[in-house]
Amino acid sequence: MPSINYDSATEVTELLEERLVKSLGSDTSVNRRTVLGGLGVAGSAALGVGSAQTGADPGHDDDEHGTFGAVDEYRDTDFDPHQFLTTFNTGASGQESVPQRIYEENGRTVREFEFTAVDTTITIAPGIEFEAWAFNGQVPGPTIRAVEGDLIRVKFENFGRHAHTIHPHLKNLNPEMDGIPQNGPGVLDTDESFTYEWIAQPAGTHFYHCHSLPLKEHLHRGLYGTIIVDPDPERVRENPRDYVNYHGPIDQEFRERLVEEAKSRNHQYAENDAVNEMVMVMNSFDTNFDGENEVYAANTRAFAYGVGETDAEGNWKAGQTKRPIRIDKNERQRVYLTNATEFDFINSFHTHSQFFDYYDHGTTLLPTSKTVDTIMQTQAQRGIIELDYSDHQPGLYMFHAHQSEFAELGWMSFFEVV
Ligand SMILES: [Cu+2]
């Protein structure tokens, strides 16, 4: 049997979401403890799958919440967490809202992007809005993807009311490009611009964020995103030791295995097409600015990858903004995971009925943790998760933060294996 049936999964998702939205909507001074404690025992029971048949009202009453929307749907569809999952901005392709191009310069591939910082309002749960500061109007910011050794050129213009920067977690040889207040251009005030240039290195999954003070506010308001640096298979062939935490002999077979892995990670190789790749940025929102988060999510929207209405064959109703992540059981699954959570030291990723391989920071081609079902990431930590569902029955498989309160407050999702 799959780990949960569709009706129960829908019920669990709706129950948790309704509870969260109600608490946030009914009391502007809400903190997460009242969310967790104020509405009975439904939530904790709900995460123990199968015991969620409590009597919470599944009705979606618009009026009850004044300006708050229906619980099960998002009215604002500007940002689609499902689209975000698989949108990689490579210079050659990506989002329309992220002007980009790719060209050669001095024998190097340049991937150029235009970034802006803007003040905007984002929707983090149905009817729940958050005053964000955002790169190109979206939280998380656009995912940049380059190949090891490329030049990433970001033309950045600040249209926000506060001073911002872009600080990349890359191996950066020029301190002026580090995006911190006292170096290079320093912070960029409103209407100021600067062009950052970074060499894409090392291969891995990396973080970028604004580095203006106060740091925690500039981060948790939404100025962050992921940079994926694909390994160059030819460089792997030449320097295999740079990509493994292994000190024994490297024979030809082992070397070729690493090269094959590198190809599967590099979006310019056919081997990469066989892998279903997704980007998840674990984030959180302090809606009342009390220094604690009230809402948690992967890719901003609470319960966005929960279960709405579906026909149990991977199809959902048109316009449904909340749905599980559909995956083909015969495909290799790869998640680029970044922790952008502020105020809490760590976040985590836990799969039900499944174990996975984890590559800390994504900088190695062999797993740093093999066959685990939970990993944790401290702030700014990131890594690659690889999953194999080929021997699983079709159905819904939950995954979520295993800080159980984060799960109850939005960071709970399902893979729909078909
Ligand atoms: Cu900032």
Tab-separated table of C-alpha atoms and ligand atoms in Angstrom:
chain	number	residue	atom	x	y	z
A	1	MET	CA	0.000	0.000	0.000
A	2	PRO	CA	1.150	3.542	-0.649
A	3	SER	CA	1.923	5.388	2.535
A	4	ILE	CA	-1.362	7.333	2.449
A	5	ASN	CA	-4.485	7.446	0.307
A	6	TYR	CA	-5.581	10.502	-1.644
A	7	ASP	CA	-8.546	11.416	0.533
A	8	SER	CA	-6.537	11.278	3.730
A	9	ALA	CA	-3.709	13.221	2.156
A	10	THR	CA	-6.116	15.928	1.024
A	11	GLU	CA	-7.630	16.019	4.468
A	12	VAL	CA	-4.268	16.297	6.220
A	13	THR	CA	-3.152	19.090	3.935
A	14	GLU	CA	-6.398	21.033	4.291
A	15	LEU	CA	-6.515	20.588	8.023
A	16	LEU	CA	-3.033	21.942	8.545
A	17	GLU	CA	-3.421	24.727	6.061
A	18	GLU	CA	-6.748	25.828	7.458
A	19	ARG	CA	-5.354	25.880	10.953
A	20	LEU	CA	-2.396	27.982	9.881
A	21	VAL	CA	-4.428	30.443	7.825
A	22	LYS	CA	-7.076	30.820	10.523
A	23	SER	CA	-4.542	31.636	13.184
A	24	LEU	CA	-2.673	34.105	11.039
A	25	GLY	CA	-5.882	35.694	9.823
A	26	SER	CA	-7.645	36.045	13.122
A	27	ASP	CA	-4.926	37.647	15.192
A	28	THR	CA	-2.256	39.976	13.897
A	29	SER	CA	-0.172	39.446	17.025
A	30	VAL	CA	-0.184	35.712	16.480
A	31	ASN	CA	2.968	33.844	17.229
A	32	ARG	CA	3.731	30.305	16.287
A	33	ARG	CA	2.894	28.965	19.684
A	34	THR	CA	-0.692	30.105	19.433
A	35	VAL	CA	-0.857	28.559	15.988
A	36	LEU	CA	0.383	25.275	17.325
A	37	GLY	CA	-1.494	25.289	20.571
A	38	GLY	CA	-4.635	27.261	19.900
A	39	LEU	CA	-6.547	24.912	17.667
A	40	GLY	CA	-6.611	21.620	19.444
A	41	VAL	CA	-4.691	18.480	18.727
A	42	ALA	CA	-5.535	18.076	15.075
A	43	GLY	CA	-2.163	19.049	13.706
A	44	SER	CA	0.122	16.771	15.601
A	45	ALA	CA	-2.256	13.921	14.981
A	46	ALA	CA	-2.369	14.818	11.326
A	47	LEU	CA	1.331	14.233	10.856
A	48	GLY	CA	0.971	10.749	12.213
A	49	VAL	CA	-0.548	9.584	8.975
A	50	GLY	CA	-3.842	7.771	9.257
A	51	SER	CA	-4.920	9.307	12.529
A	52	ALA	CA	-6.085	12.567	11.034
A	53	GLN	CA	-9.800	11.890	11.122
A	54	THR	CA	-10.521	14.612	13.613
A	55	GLY	CA	-13.469	16.903	13.386
A	56	ALA	CA	-11.939	20.073	11.969
A	57	ASP	CA	-14.332	21.942	9.746
A	58	PRO	CA	-13.272	21.346	6.149
A	59	GLY	CA	-15.494	24.198	4.916
A	60	HIS	CA	-13.848	27.105	3.174
A	61	ASP	CA	-15.605	30.196	4.387
A	62	ASP	CA	-14.440	33.328	2.611
A	63	ASP	CA	-16.322	35.770	4.777
A	64	GLU	CA	-15.038	34.417	8.044
A	65	HIS	CA	-11.588	35.802	7.345
A	66	GLY	CA	-12.596	39.182	5.963
A	67	THR	CA	-10.076	39.907	3.253
A	68	PHE	CA	-8.560	36.459	3.500
A	69	GLY	CA	-9.115	34.127	0.599
A	70	ALA	CA	-10.476	30.640	0.383
A	71	VAL	CA	-8.305	28.295	2.343
A	72	ASP	CA	-7.580	25.824	-0.377
A	73	GLU	CA	-6.530	28.117	-3.224
A	74	TYR	CA	-4.161	30.962	-3.901
A	75	ARG	CA	-5.686	33.950	-5.625
A	76	ASP	CA	-2.295	35.318	-6.530
A	77	THR	CA	-0.783	33.116	-9.209
A	78	ASP	CA	2.157	35.362	-10.131
A	79	PHE	CA	4.526	32.949	-8.473
A	80	ASP	CA	4.094	29.253	-9.066
A	81	PRO	CA	6.130	27.023	-6.733
A	82	HIS	CA	5.693	24.141	-9.173
A	83	GLN	CA	7.150	26.150	-12.006
A	84	PHE	CA	9.929	27.393	-9.749
A	85	LEU	CA	10.902	23.788	-8.922
A	86	THR	CA	12.159	23.139	-12.431
A	87	THR	CA	13.149	26.589	-13.705
A	88	PHE	CA	16.889	26.899	-14.224
A	89	ASN	CA	18.236	30.171	-15.570
A	90	THR	CA	21.251	29.212	-17.652
A	91	GLY	CA	21.657	32.323	-19.755
A	92	ALA	CA	20.320	30.352	-22.702
A	93	SER	CA	16.961	29.549	-21.136
A	94	GLY	CA	14.989	30.435	-18.060
A	95	GLN	CA	12.273	32.811	-16.948
A	96	GLU	CA	11.010	35.752	-18.955
A	97	SER	CA	11.188	37.909	-15.842
A	98	VAL	CA	14.932	37.288	-15.685
A	99	PRO	CA	16.626	38.888	-18.720
A	100	GLN	CA	19.616	36.706	-19.609
A	101	ARG	CA	22.010	35.778	-22.358
A	102	ILE	CA	24.988	33.568	-23.031
A	103	TYR	CA	28.102	34.414	-25.039
A	104	GLU	CA	31.834	33.830	-25.304
A	105	GLU	CA	34.385	36.328	-24.052
A	106	ASN	CA	38.160	35.803	-23.898
A	107	GLY	CA	37.683	32.076	-24.426
A	108	ARG	CA	35.235	31.787	-21.563
A	109	THR	CA	31.498	31.192	-21.550
A	110	VAL	CA	29.683	34.150	-20.007
A	111	ARG	CA	26.204	33.691	-18.546
A	112	GLU	CA	24.724	37.097	-18.018
A	113	PHE	CA	21.633	37.927	-15.966
A	114	GLU	CA	19.807	41.124	-15.104
A	115	PHE	CA	18.751	41.258	-11.483
A	116	THR	CA	16.733	43.921	-9.729
A	117	ALA	CA	15.803	44.295	-6.097
A	118	VAL	CA	12.236	45.440	-5.504
A	119	ASP	CA	9.861	45.857	-2.590
A	120	THR	CA	6.840	43.705	-3.227
A	121	THR	CA	4.051	41.707	-1.652
A	122	ILE	CA	4.099	37.941	-1.880
A	123	THR	CA	1.511	35.355	-0.892
A	124	ILE	CA	2.804	32.754	1.539
A	125	ALA	CA	-0.478	30.935	2.295
A	126	PRO	CA	-3.949	31.385	0.845
A	127	GLY	CA	-4.923	34.962	1.698
A	128	ILE	CA	-1.772	35.559	3.748
A	129	GLU	CA	0.547	38.192	2.397
A	130	PHE	CA	4.072	39.158	3.351
A	131	GLU	CA	5.857	42.437	2.594
A	132	ALA	CA	8.940	41.112	0.883
A	133	TRP	CA	12.140	42.451	-0.604
A	134	ALA	CA	12.786	40.363	-3.638
A	135	PHE	CA	15.198	39.734	-6.486
A	136	ASN	CA	13.234	40.191	-9.718
A	137	GLY	CA	10.012	40.304	-7.721
A	138	GLN	CA	10.121	36.687	-6.618
A	139	VAL	CA	10.971	34.764	-3.462
A	140	PRO	CA	13.143	32.731	-3.658
A	141	GLY	CA	15.166	34.680	-6.189
A	142	PRO	CA	15.832	33.169	-9.613
A	143	THR	CA	17.913	29.985	-9.710
A	144	ILE	CA	21.141	30.622	-11.629
A	145	ARG	CA	22.768	27.682	-13.346
A	146	ALA	CA	26.235	27.668	-14.878
A	147	VAL	CA	29.001	25.213	-15.690
A	148	GLU	CA	32.206	25.092	-13.711
A	149	GLY	CA	34.634	27.698	-15.008
A	150	ASP	CA	32.016	29.910	-16.685
A	151	LEU	CA	31.781	33.591	-15.864
A	152	ILE	CA	28.516	34.537	-14.161
A	153	ARG	CA	27.813	38.211	-14.823
A	154	VAL	CA	24.933	39.763	-12.891
A	155	LYS	CA	23.866	43.288	-13.797
A	156	PHE	CA	22.183	44.356	-10.597
A	157	GLU	CA	19.986	47.410	-10.126
A	158	ASN	CA	18.350	48.285	-6.832
A	159	PHE	CA	14.790	49.571	-7.146
A	160	GLY	CA	14.005	48.889	-3.496
A	161	ARG	CA	13.764	51.487	-0.757
A	162	HIS	CA	16.644	49.943	1.192
A	163	ALA	CA	20.292	49.423	0.297
A	164	HIS	CA	21.119	45.915	-0.949
A	165	THR	CA	23.934	43.759	-2.306
A	166	ILE	CA	24.333	40.303	-3.793
A	167	HIS	CA	26.755	38.061	-1.946
A	168	PRO	CA	27.473	34.703	-3.646
A	169	HIS	CA	28.624	31.608	-1.797
A	170	LEU	CA	31.184	30.817	-4.464
A	171	LYS	CA	34.954	30.539	-4.409
A	172	ASN	CA	35.519	34.155	-5.369
A	173	LEU	CA	39.036	35.397	-6.048
A	174	ASN	CA	38.197	39.097	-6.193
A	175	PRO	CA	37.100	40.653	-2.897
A	176	GLU	CA	35.387	43.524	-4.697
A	177	MET	CA	32.864	41.055	-6.084
A	178	ASP	CA	31.962	39.646	-2.672
A	179	GLY	CA	28.853	41.799	-2.215
A	180	ILE	CA	29.516	43.030	1.298
A	181	PRO	CA	29.127	46.575	2.670
A	182	GLN	CA	32.767	47.714	2.917
A	183	ASN	CA	34.146	46.280	-0.282
A	184	GLY	CA	33.967	47.047	-3.993
A	185	PRO	CA	30.722	48.886	-4.634
A	186	GLY	CA	29.553	48.246	-1.058
A	187	VAL	CA	25.815	48.465	-0.528
A	188	LEU	CA	23.819	49.823	-3.427
A	189	ASP	CA	21.303	52.488	-2.545
A	190	THR	CA	17.996	52.987	-4.305
A	191	ASP	CA	18.484	53.326	-8.078
A	192	GLU	CA	22.176	52.438	-7.896
A	193	SER	CA	23.535	49.611	-10.001
A	194	PHE	CA	26.605	47.416	-10.260
A	195	THR	CA	27.719	44.486	-12.373
A	196	TYR	CA	28.983	41.532	-10.353
A	197	GLU	CA	31.281	39.011	-11.986
A	198	TRP	CA	31.919	35.626	-10.468
A	199	ILE	CA	33.711	32.535	-11.739
A	200	ALA	CA	31.389	29.547	-11.393
A	201	GLN	CA	33.389	27.481	-8.877
A	202	PRO	CA	33.433	25.033	-7.234
A	203	ALA	CA	30.908	22.644	-8.766
A	204	GLY	CA	27.996	22.319	-6.380
A	205	THR	CA	24.804	23.847	-5.070
A	206	HIS	CA	25.338	27.295	-3.686
A	207	PHE	CA	23.514	30.121	-1.980
A	208	TYR	CA	23.324	33.796	-2.818
A	209	HIS	CA	21.802	36.519	-0.724
A	210	CYS	CA	21.814	40.204	0.137
A	211	HIS	CA	24.513	41.089	2.672
A	212	SER	CA	23.249	44.487	3.894
A	213	LEU	CA	22.722	45.165	7.572
A	214	PRO	CA	20.767	44.136	9.541
A	215	LEU	CA	21.540	40.846	7.852
A	216	LYS	CA	18.739	38.741	9.239
A	217	GLU	CA	16.124	41.187	8.062
A	218	HIS	CA	17.567	41.475	4.547
A	219	LEU	CA	17.617	37.709	4.325
A	220	HIS	CA	14.305	36.772	5.793
A	221	ARG	CA	12.516	39.442	3.722
A	222	GLY	CA	13.306	37.310	0.695
A	223	LEU	CA	16.607	38.359	-0.908
A	224	TYR	CA	18.149	34.943	-1.543
A	225	GLY	CA	18.381	32.170	-4.070
A	226	THR	CA	20.393	29.252	-5.415
A	227	ILE	CA	23.355	29.067	-7.772
A	228	ILE	CA	23.934	25.653	-9.290
A	229	VAL	CA	27.389	25.029	-10.709
A	230	ASP	CA	27.440	21.934	-12.907
A	231	PRO	CA	30.666	19.918	-12.854
A	232	ASP	CA	32.666	19.906	-16.084
A	233	PRO	CA	33.129	16.210	-16.987
A	234	GLU	CA	36.432	16.884	-18.758
A	235	ARG	CA	37.824	18.591	-15.685
A	236	VAL	CA	36.583	15.653	-13.593
A	237	ARG	CA	38.491	13.290	-15.861
A	238	GLU	CA	41.681	15.314	-15.319
A	239	ASN	CA	41.271	16.027	-11.607
A	240	PRO	CA	39.064	13.289	-10.136
A	241	ARG	CA	40.334	13.846	-6.623
A	242	ASP	CA	38.818	17.302	-6.532
A	243	TYR	CA	35.369	15.684	-6.602
A	244	VAL	CA	35.581	12.876	-4.050
A	245	ASN	CA	36.344	12.605	-0.387
A	246	TYR	CA	38.474	9.545	-0.990
A	247	HIS	CA	42.213	9.015	-0.699
A	248	GLY	CA	42.689	5.501	-2.063
A	249	PRO	CA	43.784	4.591	-5.573
A	250	ILE	CA	41.697	5.873	-8.494
A	251	ASP	CA	41.673	3.373	-11.331
A	252	GLN	CA	40.290	3.914	-14.817
A	253	GLU	CA	36.913	2.403	-13.975
A	254	PHE	CA	36.468	4.647	-10.966
A	255	ARG	CA	37.510	7.678	-12.977
A	256	GLU	CA	34.965	6.887	-15.684
A	257	ARG	CA	32.268	6.419	-13.094
A	258	LEU	CA	32.950	9.928	-11.778
A	259	VAL	CA	32.907	11.327	-15.297
A	260	GLU	CA	29.509	9.692	-15.878
A	261	GLU	CA	28.203	11.205	-12.655
A	262	ALA	CA	29.455	14.601	-13.723
A	263	LYS	CA	27.657	14.267	-17.056
A	264	SER	CA	24.420	13.422	-15.267
A	265	ARG	CA	24.813	16.690	-13.318
A	266	ASN	CA	25.703	18.881	-16.277
A	267	HIS	CA	22.719	20.379	-18.070
A	268	GLN	CA	24.636	20.481	-21.354
A	269	TYR	CA	24.939	16.680	-21.548
A	270	ALA	CA	22.288	14.218	-22.696
A	271	GLU	CA	22.891	12.141	-19.556
A	272	ASN	CA	21.366	14.991	-17.570
A	273	ASP	CA	18.061	14.743	-19.474
A	274	ALA	CA	17.446	11.377	-17.826
A	275	VAL	CA	17.385	12.952	-14.369
A	276	ASN	CA	14.373	14.810	-12.995
A	277	GLU	CA	15.858	17.820	-11.278
A	278	MET	CA	14.159	20.129	-8.790
A	279	VAL	CA	15.164	23.146	-6.736
A	280	MET	CA	13.834	23.504	-3.211
A	281	VAL	CA	14.693	26.469	-1.051
A	282	MET	CA	13.585	25.948	2.524
A	283	ASN	CA	12.354	29.290	3.792
A	284	SER	CA	10.320	30.879	6.542
A	285	PHE	CA	8.396	34.034	7.322
A	286	ASP	CA	8.130	36.101	10.455
A	287	THR	CA	4.776	37.680	9.702
A	288	ASN	CA	4.580	39.866	12.819
A	289	PHE	CA	8.292	40.724	13.088
A	290	ASP	CA	8.721	39.307	16.573
A	291	GLY	CA	11.894	37.447	15.645
A	292	GLU	CA	10.172	34.070	15.266
A	293	ASN	CA	8.759	32.480	12.177
A	294	GLU	CA	5.036	31.855	11.826
A	295	VAL	CA	5.153	30.167	8.423
A	296	TYR	CA	7.601	27.660	6.935
A	297	ALA	CA	7.768	26.346	3.410
A	298	ALA	CA	9.820	24.885	0.642
A	299	ASN	CA	9.729	27.540	-2.092
A	300	THR	CA	7.708	30.105	-0.154
A	301	ARG	CA	4.138	28.817	-0.197
A	302	ALA	CA	2.993	26.829	2.806
A	303	PHE	CA	1.735	23.376	1.844
A	304	ALA	CA	2.111	24.175	-1.891
A	305	TYR	CA	3.179	20.578	-2.509
A	306	GLY	CA	0.437	19.150	-0.345
A	307	VAL	CA	-2.538	17.387	-1.838
A	308	GLY	CA	-5.490	19.207	-3.344
A	309	GLU	CA	-8.000	17.585	-5.611
A	310	THR	CA	-6.645	14.887	-7.849
A	311	ASP	CA	-8.009	11.853	-9.656
A	312	ALA	CA	-5.452	9.622	-7.945
A	313	GLU	CA	-3.602	9.135	-11.216
A	314	GLY	CA	-1.416	12.169	-11.051
A	315	ASN	CA	-3.960	14.536	-12.584
A	316	TRP	CA	-5.292	17.514	-10.753
A	317	LYS	CA	-8.002	20.033	-11.442
A	318	ALA	CA	-7.146	22.901	-13.753
A	319	GLY	CA	-6.143	25.959	-11.790
A	320	GLN	CA	-5.257	23.968	-8.699
A	321	THR	CA	-2.324	25.763	-7.109
A	322	LYS	CA	-1.747	23.154	-4.435
A	323	ARG	CA	-0.700	19.731	-5.558
A	324	PRO	CA	1.893	17.055	-4.893
A	325	ILE	CA	5.119	16.891	-6.877
A	326	ARG	CA	4.525	14.318	-9.565
A	327	ILE	CA	7.461	12.083	-10.293
A	328	ASP	CA	8.003	9.237	-12.706
A	329	LYS	CA	9.096	6.215	-10.647
A	330	ASN	CA	11.521	5.114	-13.336
A	331	GLU	CA	13.393	8.398	-13.362
A	332	ARG	CA	16.288	9.307	-11.114
A	333	GLN	CA	15.169	12.177	-8.879
A	334	ARG	CA	17.494	14.957	-7.811
A	335	VAL	CA	16.678	17.785	-5.436
A	336	TYR	CA	18.960	20.811	-5.130
A	337	LEU	CA	18.172	21.830	-1.562
A	338	THR	CA	19.114	25.159	0.047
A	339	ASN	CA	18.329	26.331	3.548
A	340	ALA	CA	17.355	30.019	3.570
A	341	THR	CA	15.575	29.860	6.938
A	342	GLU	CA	16.281	32.747	9.282
A	343	PHE	CA	15.741	32.832	13.085
A	344	ASP	CA	15.956	29.032	13.437
A	345	PHE	CA	19.406	27.445	13.521
A	346	ILE	CA	18.561	24.473	11.380
A	347	ASN	CA	16.027	23.111	8.981
A	348	SER	CA	15.680	19.563	7.746
A	349	PHE	CA	14.389	17.288	5.025
A	350	HIS	CA	12.814	13.946	5.823
A	351	THR	CA	11.236	11.403	3.480
A	352	HIS	CA	8.553	8.868	4.419
A	353	SER	CA	8.986	5.279	3.217
A	354	GLN	CA	12.163	6.249	1.462
A	355	PHE	CA	15.913	6.602	1.967
A	356	PHE	CA	18.151	8.762	-0.161
A	357	ASP	CA	21.739	9.721	-0.872
A	358	TYR	CA	22.936	13.153	0.152
A	359	TYR	CA	25.795	15.227	-1.235
A	360	ASP	CA	26.635	17.978	1.250
A	361	HIS	CA	27.075	21.265	-0.649
A	362	GLY	CA	26.842	19.200	-3.842
A	363	THR	CA	30.607	19.515	-4.238
A	364	THR	CA	31.358	15.789	-4.393
A	365	LEU	CA	30.330	13.196	-6.946
A	366	LEU	CA	29.969	10.447	-4.350
A	367	PRO	CA	27.419	10.821	-1.554
A	368	THR	CA	28.568	12.262	1.743
A	369	SER	CA	25.672	10.464	3.445
A	370	LYS	CA	24.402	7.265	1.953
A	371	THR	CA	20.990	5.713	2.582
A	372	VAL	CA	19.532	8.227	5.017
A	373	ASP	CA	15.958	9.419	5.419
A	374	THR	CA	16.667	12.688	7.215
A	375	ILE	CA	19.291	15.368	6.742
A	376	MET	CA	19.661	18.684	8.434
A	377	GLN	CA	21.038	21.918	7.114
A	378	THR	CA	22.168	24.864	9.144
A	379	GLN	CA	21.504	28.365	7.808
A	380	ALA	CA	22.929	28.747	4.282
A	381	GLN	CA	23.850	25.085	4.063
A	382	ARG	CA	22.797	23.288	0.920
A	383	GLY	CA	23.216	19.997	-0.824
A	384	ILE	CA	21.923	17.527	-3.349
A	385	ILE	CA	19.428	14.780	-2.538
A	386	GLU	CA	19.010	11.848	-4.894
A	387	LEU	CA	16.057	9.505	-4.681
A	388	ASP	CA	15.089	6.284	-6.409
A	389	TYR	CA	11.400	5.309	-6.353
A	390	SER	CA	11.694	2.519	-8.945
A	391	ASP	CA	10.716	-0.203	-6.478
A	392	HIS	CA	7.895	1.752	-4.819
A	393	GLN	CA	4.221	1.327	-5.514
A	394	PRO	CA	2.547	4.299	-7.137
A	395	GLY	CA	0.967	6.691	-4.692
A	396	LEU	CA	1.611	9.531	-2.328
A	397	TYR	CA	4.741	9.708	-0.219
A	398	MET	CA	5.068	12.471	2.320
A	399	PHE	CA	8.223	14.472	2.935
A	400	HIS	CA	8.695	17.371	5.301
A	401	ALA	CA	10.943	19.139	7.770
A	402	HIS	CA	11.453	16.884	10.751
A	403	GLN	CA	11.289	19.742	13.132
A	404	SER	CA	7.676	18.734	13.531
A	405	GLU	CA	6.529	22.271	14.216
A	406	PHE	CA	7.964	23.480	10.896
A	407	ALA	CA	5.947	20.743	9.208
A	408	GLU	CA	2.768	21.842	10.943
A	409	LEU	CA	3.435	25.442	9.997
A	410	GLY	CA	3.762	24.829	6.274
A	411	TRP	CA	6.829	22.761	5.378
A	412	MET	CA	5.016	19.545	4.524
A	413	SER	CA	4.803	18.062	1.041
A	414	PHE	CA	4.073	14.943	-0.981
A	415	PHE	CA	5.706	13.205	-3.899
A	416	GLU	CA	3.116	11.605	-6.131
A	417	VAL	CA	4.845	8.584	-7.598
A	418	VAL	CA	3.293	7.481	-10.883
B	1	CU	CU	19.193	43.777	1.386
